[in-house]
Coordinates of C-alpha atoms and ligand atoms in Angstrom, one line a residue:
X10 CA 10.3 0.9 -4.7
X11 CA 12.5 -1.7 -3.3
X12 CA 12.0 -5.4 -4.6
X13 CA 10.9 -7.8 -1.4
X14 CA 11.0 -11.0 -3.3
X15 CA 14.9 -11.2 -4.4
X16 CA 17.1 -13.8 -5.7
X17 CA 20.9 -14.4 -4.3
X18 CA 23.2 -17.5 -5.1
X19 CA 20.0 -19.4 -5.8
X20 CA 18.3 -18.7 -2.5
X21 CA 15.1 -16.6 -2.5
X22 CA 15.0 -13.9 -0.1
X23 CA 11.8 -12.1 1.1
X24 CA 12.3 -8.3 2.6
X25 CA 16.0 -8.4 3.1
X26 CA 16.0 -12.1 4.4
X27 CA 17.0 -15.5 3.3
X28 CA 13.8 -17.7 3.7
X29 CA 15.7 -21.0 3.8
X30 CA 17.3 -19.7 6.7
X31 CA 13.5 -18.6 8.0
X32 CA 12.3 -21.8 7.9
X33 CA 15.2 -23.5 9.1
X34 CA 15.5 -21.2 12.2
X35 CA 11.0 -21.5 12.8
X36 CA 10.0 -24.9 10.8
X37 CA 7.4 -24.7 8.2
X38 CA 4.9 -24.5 7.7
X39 CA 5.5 -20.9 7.8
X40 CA 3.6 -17.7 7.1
X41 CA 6.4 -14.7 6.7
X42 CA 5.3 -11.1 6.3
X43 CA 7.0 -7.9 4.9
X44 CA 6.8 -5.5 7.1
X45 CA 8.2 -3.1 4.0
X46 CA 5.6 -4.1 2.0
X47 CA 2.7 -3.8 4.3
X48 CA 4.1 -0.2 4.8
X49 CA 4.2 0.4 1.0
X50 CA 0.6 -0.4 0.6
X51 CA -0.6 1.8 3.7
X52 CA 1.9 5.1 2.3
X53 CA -0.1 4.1 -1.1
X54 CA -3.6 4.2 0.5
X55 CA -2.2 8.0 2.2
X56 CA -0.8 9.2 -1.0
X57 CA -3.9 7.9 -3.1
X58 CA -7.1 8.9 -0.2
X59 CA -6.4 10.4 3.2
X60 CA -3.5 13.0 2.3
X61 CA -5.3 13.8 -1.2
X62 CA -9.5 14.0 0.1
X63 CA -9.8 15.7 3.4
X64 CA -11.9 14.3 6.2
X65 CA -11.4 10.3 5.2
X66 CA -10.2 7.5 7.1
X67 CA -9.3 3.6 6.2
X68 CA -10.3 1.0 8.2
X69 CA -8.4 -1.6 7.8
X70 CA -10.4 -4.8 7.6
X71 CA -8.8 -6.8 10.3
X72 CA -10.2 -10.3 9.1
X73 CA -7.7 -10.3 6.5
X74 CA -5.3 -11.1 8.9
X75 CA -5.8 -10.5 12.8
X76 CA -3.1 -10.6 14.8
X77 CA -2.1 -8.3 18.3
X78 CA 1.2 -7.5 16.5
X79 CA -0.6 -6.1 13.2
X80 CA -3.2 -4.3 15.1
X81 CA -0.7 -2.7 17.3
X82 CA 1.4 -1.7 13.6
X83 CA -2.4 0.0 12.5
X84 CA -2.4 1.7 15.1
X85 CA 1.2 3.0 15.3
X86 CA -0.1 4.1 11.3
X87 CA -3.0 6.1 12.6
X88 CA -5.1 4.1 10.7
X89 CA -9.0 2.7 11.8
X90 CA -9.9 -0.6 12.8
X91 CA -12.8 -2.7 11.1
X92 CA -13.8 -5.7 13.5
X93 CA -16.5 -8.5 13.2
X94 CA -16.4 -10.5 16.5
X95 CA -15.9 -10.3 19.6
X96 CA -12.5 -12.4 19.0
X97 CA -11.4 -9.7 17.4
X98 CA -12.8 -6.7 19.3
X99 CA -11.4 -8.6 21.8
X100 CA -7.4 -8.7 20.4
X101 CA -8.2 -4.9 20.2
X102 CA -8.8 -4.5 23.2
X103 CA -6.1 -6.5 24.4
X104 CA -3.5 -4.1 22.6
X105 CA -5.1 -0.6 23.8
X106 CA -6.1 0.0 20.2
X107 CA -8.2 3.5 20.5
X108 CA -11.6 2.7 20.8
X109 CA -13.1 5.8 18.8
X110 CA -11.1 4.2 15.5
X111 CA -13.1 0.6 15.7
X112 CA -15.8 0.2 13.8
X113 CA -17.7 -3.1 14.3
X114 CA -19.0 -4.9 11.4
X115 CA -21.0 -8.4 11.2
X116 CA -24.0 -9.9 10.0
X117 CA -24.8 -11.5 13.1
X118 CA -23.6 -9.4 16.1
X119 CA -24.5 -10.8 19.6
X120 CA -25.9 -9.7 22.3
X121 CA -22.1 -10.5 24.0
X122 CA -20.4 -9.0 21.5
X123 CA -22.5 -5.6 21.1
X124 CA -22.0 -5.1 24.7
X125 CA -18.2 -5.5 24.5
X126 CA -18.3 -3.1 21.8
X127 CA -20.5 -0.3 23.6
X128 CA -18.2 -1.2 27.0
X129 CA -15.5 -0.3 25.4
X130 CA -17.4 2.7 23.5
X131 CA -16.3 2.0 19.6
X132 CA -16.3 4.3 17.3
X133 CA -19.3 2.6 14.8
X134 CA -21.1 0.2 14.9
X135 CA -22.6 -1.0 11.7
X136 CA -26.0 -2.2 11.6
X137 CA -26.8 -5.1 9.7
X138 CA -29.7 -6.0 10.2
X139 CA -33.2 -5.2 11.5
X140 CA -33.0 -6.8 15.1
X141 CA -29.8 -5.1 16.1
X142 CA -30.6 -1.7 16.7
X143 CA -33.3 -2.9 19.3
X144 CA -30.3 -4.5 21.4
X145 CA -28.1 -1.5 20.8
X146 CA -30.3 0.5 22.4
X147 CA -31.1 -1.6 25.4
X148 CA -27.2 -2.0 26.0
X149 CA -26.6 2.1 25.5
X150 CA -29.2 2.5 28.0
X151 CA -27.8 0.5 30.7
X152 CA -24.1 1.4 30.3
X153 CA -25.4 5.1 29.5
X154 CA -23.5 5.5 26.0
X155 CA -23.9 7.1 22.9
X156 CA -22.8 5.0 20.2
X157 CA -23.0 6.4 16.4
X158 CA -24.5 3.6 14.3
X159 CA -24.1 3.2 10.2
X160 CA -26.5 1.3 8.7
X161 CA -25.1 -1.4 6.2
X162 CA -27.2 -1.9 2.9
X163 CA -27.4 -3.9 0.3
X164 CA -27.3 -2.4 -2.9
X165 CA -28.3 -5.2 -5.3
X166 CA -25.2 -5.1 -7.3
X167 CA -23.8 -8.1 -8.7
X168 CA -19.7 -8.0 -8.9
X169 CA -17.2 -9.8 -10.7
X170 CA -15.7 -12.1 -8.4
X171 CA -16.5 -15.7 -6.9
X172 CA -19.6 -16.1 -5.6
X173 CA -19.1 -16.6 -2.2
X174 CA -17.0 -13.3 -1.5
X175 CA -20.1 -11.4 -3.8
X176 CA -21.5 -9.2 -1.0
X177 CA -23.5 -6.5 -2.4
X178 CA -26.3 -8.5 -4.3
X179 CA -30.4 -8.3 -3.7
X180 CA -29.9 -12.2 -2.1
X181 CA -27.0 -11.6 -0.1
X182 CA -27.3 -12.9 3.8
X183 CA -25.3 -9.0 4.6
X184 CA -27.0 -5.5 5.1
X185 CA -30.3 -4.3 5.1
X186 CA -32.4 -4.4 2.4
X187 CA -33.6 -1.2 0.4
X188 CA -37.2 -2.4 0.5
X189 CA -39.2 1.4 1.0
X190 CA -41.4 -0.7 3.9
X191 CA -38.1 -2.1 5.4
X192 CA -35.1 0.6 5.1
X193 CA -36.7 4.0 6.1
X194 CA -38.4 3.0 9.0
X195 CA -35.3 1.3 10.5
X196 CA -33.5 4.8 9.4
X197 CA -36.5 6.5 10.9
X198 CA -36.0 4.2 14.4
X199 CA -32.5 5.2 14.8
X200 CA -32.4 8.8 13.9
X201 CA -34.9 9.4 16.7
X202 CA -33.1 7.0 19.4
X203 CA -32.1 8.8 22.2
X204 CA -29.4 6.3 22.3
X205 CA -27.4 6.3 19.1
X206 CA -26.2 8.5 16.7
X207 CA -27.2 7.6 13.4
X208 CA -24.2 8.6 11.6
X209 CA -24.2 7.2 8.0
X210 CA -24.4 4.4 5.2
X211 CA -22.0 1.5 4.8
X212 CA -21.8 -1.0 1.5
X213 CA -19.2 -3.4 1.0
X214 CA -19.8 -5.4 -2.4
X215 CA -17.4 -8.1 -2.6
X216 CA -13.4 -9.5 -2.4
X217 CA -10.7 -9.1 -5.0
X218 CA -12.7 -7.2 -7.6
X219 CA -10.7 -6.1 -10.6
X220 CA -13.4 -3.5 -11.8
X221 CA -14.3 -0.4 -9.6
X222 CA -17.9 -0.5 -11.5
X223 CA -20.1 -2.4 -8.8
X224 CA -18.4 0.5 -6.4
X225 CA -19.4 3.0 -8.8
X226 CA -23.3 1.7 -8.8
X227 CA -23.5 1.0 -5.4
X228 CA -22.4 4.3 -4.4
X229 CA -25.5 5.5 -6.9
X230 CA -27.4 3.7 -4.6
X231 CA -26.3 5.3 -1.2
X232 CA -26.5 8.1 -2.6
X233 CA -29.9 8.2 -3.8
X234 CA -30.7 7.0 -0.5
X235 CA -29.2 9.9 1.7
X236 CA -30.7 12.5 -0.9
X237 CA -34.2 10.7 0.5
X238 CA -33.1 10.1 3.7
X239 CA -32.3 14.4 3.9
X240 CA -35.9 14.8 2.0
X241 CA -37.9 12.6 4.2
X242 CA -36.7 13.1 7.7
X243 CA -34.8 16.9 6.7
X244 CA -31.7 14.9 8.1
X245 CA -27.8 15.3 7.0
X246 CA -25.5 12.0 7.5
X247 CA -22.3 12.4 8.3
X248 CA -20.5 9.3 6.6
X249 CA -20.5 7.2 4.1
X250 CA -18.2 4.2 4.4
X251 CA -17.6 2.4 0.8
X252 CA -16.0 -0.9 2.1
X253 CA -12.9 -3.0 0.4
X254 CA -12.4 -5.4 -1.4
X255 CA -9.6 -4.1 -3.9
X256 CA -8.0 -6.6 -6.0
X257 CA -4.6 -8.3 -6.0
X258 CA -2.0 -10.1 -7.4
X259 CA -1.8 -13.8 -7.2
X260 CA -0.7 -15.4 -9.9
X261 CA -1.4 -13.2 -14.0
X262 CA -3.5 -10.3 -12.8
X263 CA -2.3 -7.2 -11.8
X264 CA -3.0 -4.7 -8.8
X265 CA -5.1 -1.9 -9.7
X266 CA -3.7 1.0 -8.2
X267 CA -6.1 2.3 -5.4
X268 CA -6.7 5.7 -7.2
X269 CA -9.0 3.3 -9.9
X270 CA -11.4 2.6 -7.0
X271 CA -11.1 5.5 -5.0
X272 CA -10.7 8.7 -7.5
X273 CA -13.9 7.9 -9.6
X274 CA -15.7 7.2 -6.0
X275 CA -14.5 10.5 -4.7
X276 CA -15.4 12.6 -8.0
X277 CA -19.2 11.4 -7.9
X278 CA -19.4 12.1 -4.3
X279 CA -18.0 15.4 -4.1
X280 CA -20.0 16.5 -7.3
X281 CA -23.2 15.3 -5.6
X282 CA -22.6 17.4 -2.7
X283 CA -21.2 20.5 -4.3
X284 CA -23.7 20.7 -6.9
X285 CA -26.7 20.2 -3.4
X286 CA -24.2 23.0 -2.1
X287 CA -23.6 20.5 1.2
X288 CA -20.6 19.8 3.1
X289 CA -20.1 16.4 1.7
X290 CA -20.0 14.0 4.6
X291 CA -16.7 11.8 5.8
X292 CA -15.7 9.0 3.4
X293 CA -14.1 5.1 4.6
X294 CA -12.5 2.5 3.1
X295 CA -12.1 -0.9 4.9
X296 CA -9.8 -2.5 2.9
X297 CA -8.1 -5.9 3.9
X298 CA -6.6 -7.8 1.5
X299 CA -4.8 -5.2 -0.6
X300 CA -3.0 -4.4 3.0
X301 CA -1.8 -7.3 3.8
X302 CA -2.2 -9.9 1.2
X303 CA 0.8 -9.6 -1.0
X304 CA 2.8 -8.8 2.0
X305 CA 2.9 -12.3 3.3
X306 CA 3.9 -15.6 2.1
X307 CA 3.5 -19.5 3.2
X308 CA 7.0 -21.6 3.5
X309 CA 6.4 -25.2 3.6
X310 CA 8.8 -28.0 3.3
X311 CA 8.4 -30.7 0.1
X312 CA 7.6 -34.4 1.4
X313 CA 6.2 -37.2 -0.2
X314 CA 6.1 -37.1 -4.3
X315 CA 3.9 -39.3 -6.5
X316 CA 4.5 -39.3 -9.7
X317 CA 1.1 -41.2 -11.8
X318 CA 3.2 -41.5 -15.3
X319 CA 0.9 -39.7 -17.9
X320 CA -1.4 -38.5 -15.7
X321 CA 0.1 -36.1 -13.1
X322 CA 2.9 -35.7 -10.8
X323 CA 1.8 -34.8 -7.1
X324 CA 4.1 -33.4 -4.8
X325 CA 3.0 -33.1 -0.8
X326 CA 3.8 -30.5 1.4
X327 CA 3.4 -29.9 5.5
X328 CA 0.5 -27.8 5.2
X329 CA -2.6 -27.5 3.2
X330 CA -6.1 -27.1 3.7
X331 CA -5.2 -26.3 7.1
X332 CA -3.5 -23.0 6.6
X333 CA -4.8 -21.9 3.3
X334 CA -8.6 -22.8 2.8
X335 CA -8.5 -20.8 0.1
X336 CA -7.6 -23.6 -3.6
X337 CA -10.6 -25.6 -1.8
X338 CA -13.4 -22.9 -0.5
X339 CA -13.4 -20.6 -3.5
X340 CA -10.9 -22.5 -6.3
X341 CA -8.4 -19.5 -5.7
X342 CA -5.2 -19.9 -7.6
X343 CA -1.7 -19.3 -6.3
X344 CA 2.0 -19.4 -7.6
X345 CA 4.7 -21.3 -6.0
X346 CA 8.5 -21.3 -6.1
X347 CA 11.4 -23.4 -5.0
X348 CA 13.1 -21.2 -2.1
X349 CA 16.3 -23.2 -2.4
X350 CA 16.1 -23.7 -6.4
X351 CA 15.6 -20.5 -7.8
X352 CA 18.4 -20.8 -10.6
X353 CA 17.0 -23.6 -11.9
X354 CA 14.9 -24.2 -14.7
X355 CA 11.1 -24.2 -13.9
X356 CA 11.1 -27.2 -16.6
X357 CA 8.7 -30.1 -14.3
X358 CA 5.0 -29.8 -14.1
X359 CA 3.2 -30.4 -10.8
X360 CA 0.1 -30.3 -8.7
X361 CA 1.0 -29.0 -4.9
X362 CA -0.7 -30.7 -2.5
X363 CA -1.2 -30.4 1.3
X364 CA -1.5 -33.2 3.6
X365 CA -4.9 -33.3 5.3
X366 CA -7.2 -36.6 4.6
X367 CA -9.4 -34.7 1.6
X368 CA -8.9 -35.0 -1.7
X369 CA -9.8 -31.3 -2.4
X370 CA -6.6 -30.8 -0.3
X371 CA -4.9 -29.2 -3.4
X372 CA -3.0 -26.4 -3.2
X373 CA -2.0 -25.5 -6.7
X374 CA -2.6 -27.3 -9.8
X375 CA -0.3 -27.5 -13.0
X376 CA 2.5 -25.2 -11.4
X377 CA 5.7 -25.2 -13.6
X378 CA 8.5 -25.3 -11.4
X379 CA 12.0 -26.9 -10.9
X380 CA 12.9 -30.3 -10.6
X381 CA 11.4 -30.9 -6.8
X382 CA 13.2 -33.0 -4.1
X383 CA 12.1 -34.3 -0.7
X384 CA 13.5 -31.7 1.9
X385 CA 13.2 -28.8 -0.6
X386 CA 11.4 -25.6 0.7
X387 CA 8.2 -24.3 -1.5
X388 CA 7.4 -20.7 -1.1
X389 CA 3.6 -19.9 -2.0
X390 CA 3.6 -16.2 -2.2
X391 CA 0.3 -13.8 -1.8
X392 CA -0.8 -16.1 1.3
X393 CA -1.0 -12.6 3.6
X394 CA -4.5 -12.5 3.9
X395 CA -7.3 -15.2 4.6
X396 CA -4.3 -17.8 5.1
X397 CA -3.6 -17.5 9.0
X398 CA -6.5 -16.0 9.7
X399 CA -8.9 -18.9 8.1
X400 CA -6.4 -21.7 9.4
X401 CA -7.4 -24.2 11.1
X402 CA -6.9 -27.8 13.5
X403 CA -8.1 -29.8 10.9
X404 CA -6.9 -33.3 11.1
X405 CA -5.1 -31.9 14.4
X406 CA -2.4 -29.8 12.5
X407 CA -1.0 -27.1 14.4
X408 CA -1.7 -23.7 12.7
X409 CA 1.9 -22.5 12.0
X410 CA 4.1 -19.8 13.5
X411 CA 3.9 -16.0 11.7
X412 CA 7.2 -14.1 11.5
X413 CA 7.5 -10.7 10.5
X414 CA 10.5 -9.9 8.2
X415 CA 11.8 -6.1 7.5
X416 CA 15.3 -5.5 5.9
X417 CA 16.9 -8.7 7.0
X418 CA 15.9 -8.7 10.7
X419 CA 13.0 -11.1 11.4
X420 CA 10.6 -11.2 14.1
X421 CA 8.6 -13.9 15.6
X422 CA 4.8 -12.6 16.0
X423 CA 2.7 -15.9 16.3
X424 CA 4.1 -18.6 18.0
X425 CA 3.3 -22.1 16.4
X426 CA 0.7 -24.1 18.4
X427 CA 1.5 -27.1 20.0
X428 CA 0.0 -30.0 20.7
X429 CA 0.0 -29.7 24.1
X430 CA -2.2 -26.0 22.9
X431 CA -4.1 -27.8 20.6
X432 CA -5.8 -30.4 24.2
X433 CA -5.8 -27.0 26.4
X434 CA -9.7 -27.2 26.1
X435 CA -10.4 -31.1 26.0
X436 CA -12.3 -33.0 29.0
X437 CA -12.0 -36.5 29.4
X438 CA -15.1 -36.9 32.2
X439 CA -13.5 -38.7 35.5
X440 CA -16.5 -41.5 34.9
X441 CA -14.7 -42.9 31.9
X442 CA -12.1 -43.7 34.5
Ligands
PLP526 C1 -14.2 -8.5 4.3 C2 -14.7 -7.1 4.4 C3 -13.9 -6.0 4.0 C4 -12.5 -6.3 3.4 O1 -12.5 -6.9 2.2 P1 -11.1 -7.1 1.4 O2 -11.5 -7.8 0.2 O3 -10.2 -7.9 2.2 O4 -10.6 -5.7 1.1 C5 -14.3 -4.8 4.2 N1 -15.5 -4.5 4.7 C6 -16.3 -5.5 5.1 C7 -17.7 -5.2 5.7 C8 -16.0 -6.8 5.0 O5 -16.8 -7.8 5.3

């Protein structure tokens, strides 16, 4: 497979293209993405689940990185969508993506949102929680739809990730708990709706997770569940939808291929059914940040540099806080390069930071690299998902332009916001006149 990050005269390239050039030609702070790469992972996820296990589909988990451009590439790739607002329903809509491959996820759906959805007439919807089924219903009624509905539970696993992307646990704000007085009478509610189809179970246990075990118990879980679901009410589901949240690389670790998670997944649930002698039902993934995660990168240019003697050498950058939350929300770690240095010796030691009025504004912390200048251009790599898509105005920043690079040609896909953009919804009242 072909190398995206490359090295020639010095000057890092990334798919085919010279990123001094990139952020020359669209500023910085920059988020590039590989269109190659995203490709790669999407012929992986074929070759490793929907060409090898018939009847399967992958949802790709559009919070990772929404964008009309991106959602009009999952499309052209036959792949589903997985929304969780109407924001994003909304961009779906706005690109003709095929209704019947959305699913609509979200703890909190409103009553705006679910009727956007059932307008429309998406694919799933998945429940999550015990009030939403009531509006469901009331919408399908009045815009006479059908809707299939998955309920989302929560398993009560525990992964091995940072707490707040830990989904799947008994005291988790998502799904619906497995409490015998709470779940079967909300399965019981929508298998006899006239108005949905009750069409399956959903879990999705957490982000970046190295081990496929959580999976592994969850899906013991659902399972359980559907063998008392088929006792109980002497009714089959159709799917079962086992969520993301496959790890990458960011700085030491190492990708698991997707076969880890989805081969052992696959082997327990086609035992189950062939040993109940049942058609086993359709199986989803929804991931997100193995799609598009390593496939982009942030490009910022190096400004001031403070250098406390004996205590730490702090070198700013355009960005920050504003367009990767990440370092501050969860204490993620990144790499970082010198674009225009990359013959150099990485022989200096320095903290990365970004230039928003918070002292948690830190990007990376002890990052060897070369000797850093003002003007130089630092490329963070593994910025592809929850970077753009988590950015914000913060300290009135503009969030940066997106380009899409593949084999040397580059394409702009997000335009970088203005300030003018940035006062499009602000009101001075004429009585301050
Ligand atoms: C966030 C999310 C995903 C994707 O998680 P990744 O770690 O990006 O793969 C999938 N399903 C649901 C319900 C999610 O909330």
């Amino acid at each position: 497979m072909k190398l995206i990050y490359e090295e020639r005269d010095g000057i890092l390239y990334f798919d085919g293209c010279d990123t001094v050039k990139l952020a020359k030609k669209y500023g910085t702070p920059l988020y590039v993405y590989s269109l190659t790469e995203i490709k790669n992972r999407i012929e992986e996820l074929r070759k490793a689940f929907l060409d090898k296990y018939k009847n399967t589909r992958v949802a790709y988990a559009a919070k990772a990185f929404t964008s009309s451009a991106i959602f009009k590439l999952i499309d052209n790739e036959g792949l589903s969508l997985d929304v969780v607002s109407g924001g994003e329903l909304y961009t779906a809509i706005s690109v003709g993506f095929p209704a019947e491959r959305i699913e609509f996820n979200g703890n909190n759906k409103l009553y705006e949102e679910l009727v956007l959805a059932i307008e429309y007439g998406v694919g799933r919807i998945i429940v999550d929680g015990l009030e939403e089924l009531d509006m469901i219903e009331e919408i399908c009624q009045s815009y006479d739809k059908k809707i299939k509905v998955m309920y989302r539970i929560t398993p009560g696993v525990n992964s091995d990730t940072h707490d707040y992307i830990t989904t799947g646990k008994k005291d988790s704000k998502f799904g619906i708990p497995l409490d015998e007085e709470v779940f079967y009478p909300a399965v019981k509610n929508a298998i006899k709706s006239p108005f949905v189809e009750f069409y399956g179970l959903h879990f999705h246990v957490g982000s970046q997770l190295f081990d496929n075990e959580s999976h592994l118990k969850a899906l013991d879980i659902l399972l359980s569940h559907i063998d008392e679901i088929r006792d109980r009410f002497a009714y089959e589901v159709k799917e079962i939808n086992i969520g993301g949240g496959f790890g990458i690389k960011y700085t030491d670790e190492d990708r698991r291929p997707f076969e880890y998670f989805i081969d052992p997944s696959m082997k327990r649930i086609n035992e189950h059914y062939s040993e109940l002698n049942i058609e086993r039902p359709n199986v989803v993934i929804e991931p997100g940040r193995s799609i598009v995660g390593e496939a982009g990168m942030t490009l910022y240019t190096i400004g001031s540099i403070k250098n406390i003697e004996g205590v730490r050498k702090y070198v700013s950058v355009d960005g920050g806080m504003t367009d990767n939350i990440r370092p501050a929300l969860y204490q993620a770690k990144h790499n970082g390069m010198i674009a225009n240095k990359m013959e150099m010796d990485r022989n200096d030691k320095v903290t990365v930071c970004g230039k928003c009025c918070e002292s948690g504004d830190i990007l990376i912390r002890d990052l060897d690299i070369s000797k850093p200048e003002m003007g130089d251009i630092l490329c963070v790599p593994s910025t592809g998902a929850y970077g753009y898509s988590m950015a914000s105005n913060y300290n009135k920043n503009p969030i940066p332009a997106v380009v899409l690079a593949k084999d040397g040609e580059d394409s702009l896909i997000v335009r970088r916001q203005t300030y003018q953009d940035m006062l499009l919804n602000d009101i001075v009242p004429s009585w301050m006149d």
